[in-house]
Amino acid sequence: MSVAVILYHRGMSRWQPDARGRLQLAAMELYVERGFEQTTVVDIAERAGLTERTFFRHFADKREVLFLGQDELQELFVSTIAQAPDDAAPLEAVAAALQAVATEFEPRRRWSQERQRVINANPGLQERELIKLAGLSSAIAATLRDRGVDEPAASLTAESGISVFHIAFQRWIAADNTREFSQLITQSLAALKVVTAGG
Amino acid sequence: MSVAVILYHRGMSRWQPDARGRLQLAAMELYVERGFEQTTVVDIAERAGLTERTFFRHFADKREVLFLGQDELQELFVSTIAQAPDDAAPLEAVAAALQAVATEFEPRRRWSQERQRVINANPGLQERELIKLAGLSSAIAATLRDRGVDEPAASLTAESGISVFHIAFQRWIAADNTREFSQLITQSLAALKVVTAGG
């Protein structure tokens, strides 16, 4: 999500954002106003003051507006884990990646809330989100195996990391939340240790 | 899956299985032979020696053949957790449910392998499987909250349980596996404790 979101935010602060940023801004506005299903690519292009052709130069379809930047998110996870000290425990390496990702997300809470509201309202988008998270988990497990972590430890650490990410994310975007994403990651990791120690 | 699978197995051992069992058996044969996409409801009914109308009396569509019994699976999880001793730690309650489910699955390894092969070959089915697992995780978390477990502990325990289930399941259906599902659950739970203690 990071690159998409960076462009979106640049789009909001510059006088004339680039085409991609304007399309993303317009798409999110429309998804929130009318719903995802009720919004067409023509609507998005029109709202952004651009052509449909320009939309398709940047995005394969209207879903992609919500999922652009996922590759960069995965890359941030993988590279942070790969660069952790050799003697870091698997979950320490994953925790470092979660903190890096939380820092990246922090300025984008409102975008993250709007995006989640759109996704929650659409089962097809939820399914796509789950597939992306499953792919992220597999990539993390593969990176841990490259660090010499055996199975099933690598996959369990990866899935635990995704659970912590997912649960801390839901808490972070909650309307009444006042904590930083990073704090919520730390809390969720601590809670994970307590629940798994206690069983 | 349990009820579906029970009927399937009854279907194989009895001289004349019931209509639902025959339809399931026929569907799985065809999905494995031709692929899920290439199989129609007409094909399934024909292979089972029944009518399309009979198919639709038992299943909403050809996907449902693969997902029937999920409600019973969820019910087994939820009721086992709800019935755990009051002083059982959250992960202990979930571990008891995982063992109950493993016992239910044990006689159905071949069916589970075939089903997974069909699902792995079809992204739409994978998405549906992930949505079902996410729903199962939410139901487990709700049951834990009813037992007085706070958040985020309830959700983290539920997601950890699903991770253990998922990873142990993959190991159990692997072609070279000789261990029982129950043993693999025990091993994965132990590995989870090690990785979460170490981070």
PDB file of C-alpha atoms in Angstrom, chain A residues 77-155:
ATOM      1  CA  PHE A  77       8.610  -6.917   5.340  1.00  0.00           C
ATOM      2  CA  VAL A  78      11.005  -9.190   3.502  1.00  0.00           C
ATOM      3  CA  SER A  79      13.987  -6.819   3.400  1.00  0.00           C
ATOM      4  CA  THR A  80      13.667  -5.891   7.085  1.00  0.00           C
ATOM      5  CA  ILE A  81      13.571  -9.558   8.064  1.00  0.00           C
ATOM      6  CA  ALA A  82      16.483 -10.401   5.768  1.00  0.00           C
ATOM      7  CA  GLN A  83      18.570  -7.569   7.270  1.00  0.00           C
ATOM      8  CA  ALA A  84      17.933  -8.484  10.917  1.00  0.00           C
ATOM      9  CA  PRO A  85      21.091  -9.435  12.866  1.00  0.00           C
ATOM     10  CA  ASP A  86      22.135 -13.051  12.357  1.00  0.00           C
ATOM     11  CA  ASP A  87      21.492 -13.870  15.977  1.00  0.00           C
ATOM     12  CA  ALA A  88      17.979 -12.354  16.037  1.00  0.00           C
ATOM     13  CA  ALA A  89      15.297 -14.895  16.913  1.00  0.00           C
ATOM     14  CA  PRO A  90      12.736 -15.422  14.112  1.00  0.00           C
ATOM     15  CA  LEU A  91      10.017 -13.494  15.919  1.00  0.00           C
ATOM     16  CA  GLU A  92      12.469 -10.662  16.687  1.00  0.00           C
ATOM     17  CA  ALA A  93      13.185 -10.309  12.978  1.00  0.00           C
ATOM     18  CA  VAL A  94       9.444 -10.293  12.223  1.00  0.00           C
ATOM     19  CA  ALA A  95       8.826  -7.791  15.044  1.00  0.00           C
ATOM     20  CA  ALA A  96      11.395  -5.423  13.492  1.00  0.00           C
ATOM     21  CA  ALA A  97       9.546  -5.693  10.180  1.00  0.00           C
ATOM     22  CA  LEU A  98       6.195  -5.026  11.852  1.00  0.00           C
ATOM     23  CA  GLN A  99       7.616  -1.874  13.417  1.00  0.00           C
ATOM     24  CA  ALA A 100       9.008  -0.705  10.079  1.00  0.00           C
ATOM     25  CA  VAL A 101       5.610  -1.241   8.485  1.00  0.00           C
ATOM     26  CA  ALA A 102       3.809   0.515  11.362  1.00  0.00           C
ATOM     27  CA  THR A 103       6.044   3.561  10.894  1.00  0.00           C
ATOM     28  CA  GLU A 104       5.208   3.580   7.196  1.00  0.00           C
ATOM     29  CA  PHE A 105       1.472   3.409   7.917  1.00  0.00           C
ATOM     30  CA  GLU A 106       1.343   5.903  10.781  1.00  0.00           C
ATOM     31  CA  PRO A 107       0.698   9.092   8.734  1.00  0.00           C
ATOM     32  CA  ARG A 108      -2.021   7.309   6.725  1.00  0.00           C
ATOM     33  CA  ARG A 109      -4.599   6.418   9.313  1.00  0.00           C
ATOM     34  CA  ARG A 110      -7.486   8.149   7.609  1.00  0.00           C
ATOM     35  CA  TRP A 111      -6.697   6.538   4.260  1.00  0.00           C
ATOM     36  CA  SER A 112      -6.395   3.160   6.001  1.00  0.00           C
ATOM     37  CA  GLN A 113      -9.778   3.642   7.688  1.00  0.00           C
ATOM     38  CA  GLU A 114     -11.509   4.592   4.450  1.00  0.00           C
ATOM     39  CA  ARG A 115      -9.878   1.741   2.555  1.00  0.00           C
ATOM     40  CA  GLN A 116     -10.933  -0.759   5.219  1.00  0.00           C
ATOM     41  CA  ARG A 117     -14.502   0.528   5.208  1.00  0.00           C
ATOM     42  CA  VAL A 118     -14.663  -0.007   1.441  1.00  0.00           C
ATOM     43  CA  ILE A 119     -13.143  -3.490   1.728  1.00  0.00           C
ATOM     44  CA  ASN A 120     -15.419  -4.541   4.612  1.00  0.00           C
ATOM     45  CA  ALA A 121     -18.458  -3.651   2.537  1.00  0.00           C
ATOM     46  CA  ASN A 122     -17.441  -5.916  -0.342  1.00  0.00           C
ATOM     47  CA  PRO A 123     -16.882  -9.695   0.028  1.00  0.00           C
ATOM     48  CA  GLY A 124     -14.860  -9.872  -3.201  1.00  0.00           C
ATOM     49  CA  LEU A 125     -12.454  -7.264  -1.865  1.00  0.00           C
ATOM     50  CA  GLN A 126     -12.234  -9.066   1.476  1.00  0.00           C
ATOM     51  CA  GLU A 127     -11.303 -12.258  -0.319  1.00  0.00           C
ATOM     52  CA  ARG A 128      -8.644 -10.423  -2.270  1.00  0.00           C
ATOM     53  CA  GLU A 129      -7.265  -8.896   0.929  1.00  0.00           C
ATOM     54  CA  LEU A 130      -7.065 -12.341   2.536  1.00  0.00           C
ATOM     55  CA  ILE A 131      -5.243 -13.782  -0.484  1.00  0.00           C
ATOM     56  CA  LYS A 132      -2.748 -10.900  -0.308  1.00  0.00           C
ATOM     57  CA  LEU A 133      -2.167 -11.521   3.407  1.00  0.00           C
ATOM     58  CA  ALA A 134      -1.699 -15.245   2.741  1.00  0.00           C
ATOM     59  CA  GLY A 135       0.875 -14.375   0.072  1.00  0.00           C
ATOM     60  CA  LEU A 136       2.629 -12.036   2.490  1.00  0.00           C
ATOM     61  CA  SER A 137       2.746 -14.799   5.096  1.00  0.00           C
ATOM     62  CA  SER A 138       4.305 -17.202   2.565  1.00  0.00           C
ATOM     63  CA  ALA A 139       6.914 -14.598   1.586  1.00  0.00           C
ATOM     64  CA  ILE A 140       7.831 -14.020   5.243  1.00  0.00           C
ATOM     65  CA  ALA A 141       8.110 -17.771   5.872  1.00  0.00           C
ATOM     66  CA  ALA A 142      10.389 -18.133   2.816  1.00  0.00           C
ATOM     67  CA  THR A 143      12.618 -15.296   4.076  1.00  0.00           C
ATOM     68  CA  LEU A 144      12.861 -16.954   7.483  1.00  0.00           C
ATOM     69  CA  ARG A 145      13.808 -20.276   5.875  1.00  0.00           C
ATOM     70  CA  ASP A 146      16.570 -18.424   4.007  1.00  0.00           C
ATOM     71  CA  ARG A 147      17.821 -17.335   7.437  1.00  0.00           C
ATOM     72  CA  GLY A 148      18.036 -20.988   8.445  1.00  0.00           C
ATOM     73  CA  VAL A 149      14.738 -21.277  10.329  1.00  0.00           C
ATOM     74  CA  ASP A 150      13.208 -24.769   9.998  1.00  0.00           C
ATOM     75  CA  GLU A 151       9.595 -25.695   9.365  1.00  0.00           C
ATOM     76  CA  PRO A 152       7.104 -25.521  10.971  1.00  0.00           C
ATOM     77  CA  ALA A 153       8.780 -22.696  12.949  1.00  0.00           C
ATOM     78  CA  ALA A 154       9.175 -20.474   9.870  1.00  0.00           C
ATOM     79  CA  SER A 155       5.509 -20.711   8.838  1.00  0.00           C
TER      80      SER A 155
END
